[in-house]
Amino acid sequence: MSRRILLINGPNLNLLGKREPHIYGTTLLGDIETQAQLQANSLNITLETFQSNHEGAIVDRIQQAAGWGPNSNAATSDMGKVSAIIINPGGLTHSSVIVRDALLGVDIPFVEIHVSNVHAREPWRNHSYFSDKAVAVICGLGVYGYTAAIEFAARHLKLKGQEAKL
């Protein structure tokens, strides 16, 4: 299995750069993904990106990352497996037991990321269904958080010498 990272962006993150720029900045999701691809290439990592506004689609993609779920093929399931997941769950952070269960079910280490500092915002944003199971949590670094997450996953994967463990 090659070193592969799946970057998942949840609901409304397709509006990055347009929605509430005073909170999330002006960088578009496409620009974040382009920069992430360049960074991954320089680290000799395959990066796959995925964004959906639909909880079930995110669950399906997480299962596919393990070679399971809808549209998986037993003959090629190892080809789809990833070493780590970086996920910005957006608003699902505070509400989705379903996505949490999917992440725990596939047993792929994951990094939780947020563009804003969720702890400095409304009190209801302080709770995450993911943080207690994430290998790392990055928040409040703006879009640089994506760079930090990829760097962390790449270094940790390389240090361990094992693709499947962070």
Coordinates of C-alpha atoms in Angstrom, one line a residue:
M1 CA 0.0 0.0 0.0
S2 CA 1.4 3.4 -1.0
R3 CA 1.3 6.3 1.4
R4 CA -2.2 7.8 0.7
I5 CA -4.0 10.5 2.5
L6 CA -7.7 11.3 2.1
L7 CA -8.7 15.0 2.7
I8 CA -12.4 15.3 3.5
N9 CA -14.3 18.6 3.7
G10 CA -17.8 18.6 5.1
P11 CA -20.9 20.7 4.6
N12 CA -20.5 24.4 3.4
L13 CA -16.8 24.1 3.0
N14 CA -17.3 24.4 -0.7
L15 CA -18.2 28.0 0.2
L16 CA -14.7 28.8 1.7
G17 CA -13.5 32.1 0.5
K18 CA -17.1 33.3 -0.1
R19 CA -18.9 32.6 3.2
E20 CA -18.1 34.7 6.2
P21 CA -14.6 35.8 5.1
H22 CA -14.1 37.6 8.4
I23 CA -14.2 34.1 10.0
Y24 CA -12.9 31.7 7.4
G25 CA -10.8 34.0 5.2
T26 CA -10.9 34.5 1.4
T27 CA -9.1 31.4 0.2
L28 CA -11.3 29.2 -2.0
L29 CA -11.5 25.5 -1.3
G30 CA -10.2 24.8 -4.8
D31 CA -7.1 26.8 -4.0
I32 CA -6.6 24.9 -0.7
E33 CA -6.9 21.6 -2.6
T34 CA -4.4 22.7 -5.3
Q35 CA -1.9 23.7 -2.6
A36 CA -2.5 20.5 -0.7
Q37 CA -1.8 18.4 -3.9
L38 CA 1.4 20.3 -4.5
Q39 CA 2.5 19.7 -0.9
A40 CA 1.6 16.0 -1.0
N41 CA 3.5 15.6 -4.3
S42 CA 6.6 17.1 -2.8
L43 CA 6.3 14.7 0.1
N44 CA 5.8 11.7 -2.2
I45 CA 2.3 11.1 -0.9
T46 CA -0.9 10.5 -2.9
L47 CA -3.6 12.9 -1.8
E48 CA -7.3 12.4 -2.6
T49 CA -9.7 15.2 -1.9
F50 CA -13.5 14.9 -1.3
Q51 CA -16.1 17.5 -0.3
S52 CA -19.8 16.9 0.3
N53 CA -22.7 18.7 1.9
H54 CA -24.3 15.3 2.6
E55 CA -23.5 13.3 5.7
G56 CA -24.2 9.9 4.0
A57 CA -21.8 10.7 1.1
I58 CA -19.1 11.4 3.6
V59 CA -19.8 8.1 5.4
D60 CA -19.6 6.3 2.0
R61 CA -16.3 7.9 1.2
I62 CA -14.8 7.0 4.6
Q63 CA -15.9 3.4 4.1
Q64 CA -14.4 3.4 0.6
A65 CA -11.1 4.7 2.1
A66 CA -10.9 1.3 3.8
G67 CA -11.8 -0.6 0.7
W68 CA -15.4 -1.1 1.9
G69 CA -18.8 0.3 1.3
P70 CA -20.8 1.2 -1.8
N71 CA -19.0 0.8 -5.1
S72 CA -16.2 -1.1 -3.5
N73 CA -14.8 -4.1 -5.3
A74 CA -13.1 -6.9 -3.3
A75 CA -10.6 -7.4 -6.2
T76 CA -9.4 -3.8 -6.0
S77 CA -10.1 -2.9 -2.4
D78 CA -6.5 -2.6 -1.4
M79 CA -6.0 0.0 -4.1
G80 CA -8.5 2.4 -2.5
K81 CA -7.1 2.1 1.1
V82 CA -5.6 5.2 2.6
S83 CA -3.0 5.6 5.3
A84 CA -4.7 8.5 7.0
I85 CA -7.7 10.8 6.8
I86 CA -7.6 14.5 7.4
I87 CA -11.2 15.8 8.0
N88 CA -12.8 19.2 8.4
P89 CA -16.3 18.0 9.3
G90 CA -17.7 21.6 9.3
G91 CA -21.0 21.7 11.2
L92 CA -21.0 18.0 11.4
T93 CA -18.4 18.3 14.1
H94 CA -21.0 19.2 16.6
S95 CA -23.8 16.8 15.5
S96 CA -22.6 13.7 13.6
V97 CA -22.4 10.5 15.5
I98 CA -22.8 8.8 12.1
V99 CA -19.5 10.2 10.7
R100 CA -17.8 9.5 14.0
D101 CA -18.9 5.9 13.8
A102 CA -17.7 5.6 10.2
L103 CA -14.3 6.9 11.2
L104 CA -14.0 4.5 14.1
G105 CA -15.4 1.6 12.1
V106 CA -12.7 1.8 9.4
D107 CA -9.8 2.2 11.9
I108 CA -7.9 4.6 9.8
P109 CA -6.1 7.3 11.9
F110 CA -7.5 10.7 11.3
V111 CA -6.7 14.4 12.0
E112 CA -9.5 16.8 12.7
I113 CA -9.1 20.2 11.3
H114 CA -11.0 23.5 11.5
V115 CA -10.1 26.8 9.8
S116 CA -11.4 28.9 12.7
N117 CA -10.8 28.5 16.4
V118 CA -14.0 26.8 17.3
H119 CA -13.2 27.2 21.1
A120 CA -13.3 31.0 20.7
R121 CA -16.7 31.0 19.1
E122 CA -20.2 30.1 20.2
P123 CA -20.3 27.7 23.2
W124 CA -22.1 25.0 21.2
R125 CA -19.1 24.9 18.9
N126 CA -16.9 23.7 21.7
H127 CA -18.1 20.2 21.5
S128 CA -16.7 17.8 18.9
Y129 CA -17.8 14.3 18.2
F130 CA -14.3 13.6 16.8
S131 CA -11.7 15.2 18.9
D132 CA -11.4 12.4 21.5
K133 CA -10.6 9.9 18.8
A134 CA -8.5 12.0 16.5
V135 CA -4.7 11.5 16.5
A136 CA -4.5 15.3 16.4
V137 CA -6.8 18.3 16.3
I138 CA -5.8 21.5 14.4
C139 CA -8.0 24.6 14.8
G140 CA -7.6 28.3 14.5
L141 CA -4.7 28.4 12.1
G142 CA -6.8 29.5 9.1
V143 CA -6.1 27.6 5.9
Y144 CA -2.6 27.0 7.0
G145 CA -4.1 24.2 9.2
Y146 CA -4.4 22.1 6.1
T147 CA -0.7 22.4 5.4
A148 CA 0.1 21.6 9.0
A149 CA -2.2 18.5 8.9
I150 CA -0.6 17.1 5.8
E151 CA 2.9 17.8 7.1
F152 CA 2.0 16.1 10.4
A153 CA 0.6 13.0 8.7
A154 CA 3.5 12.8 6.3
R155 CA 6.2 13.0 9.0
H156 CA 4.4 10.7 11.3
L157 CA 3.9 8.1 8.6
K158 CA 7.5 8.3 7.6
L159 CA 8.8 8.1 11.1
K160 CA 6.7 5.1 11.9
G161 CA 7.6 3.4 8.6
Q162 CA 4.1 2.0 8.4
E163 CA 1.4 3.4 6.2
A164 CA -1.5 2.3 8.3
K165 CA -0.5 3.8 11.6
L166 CA -0.2 7.3 12.8

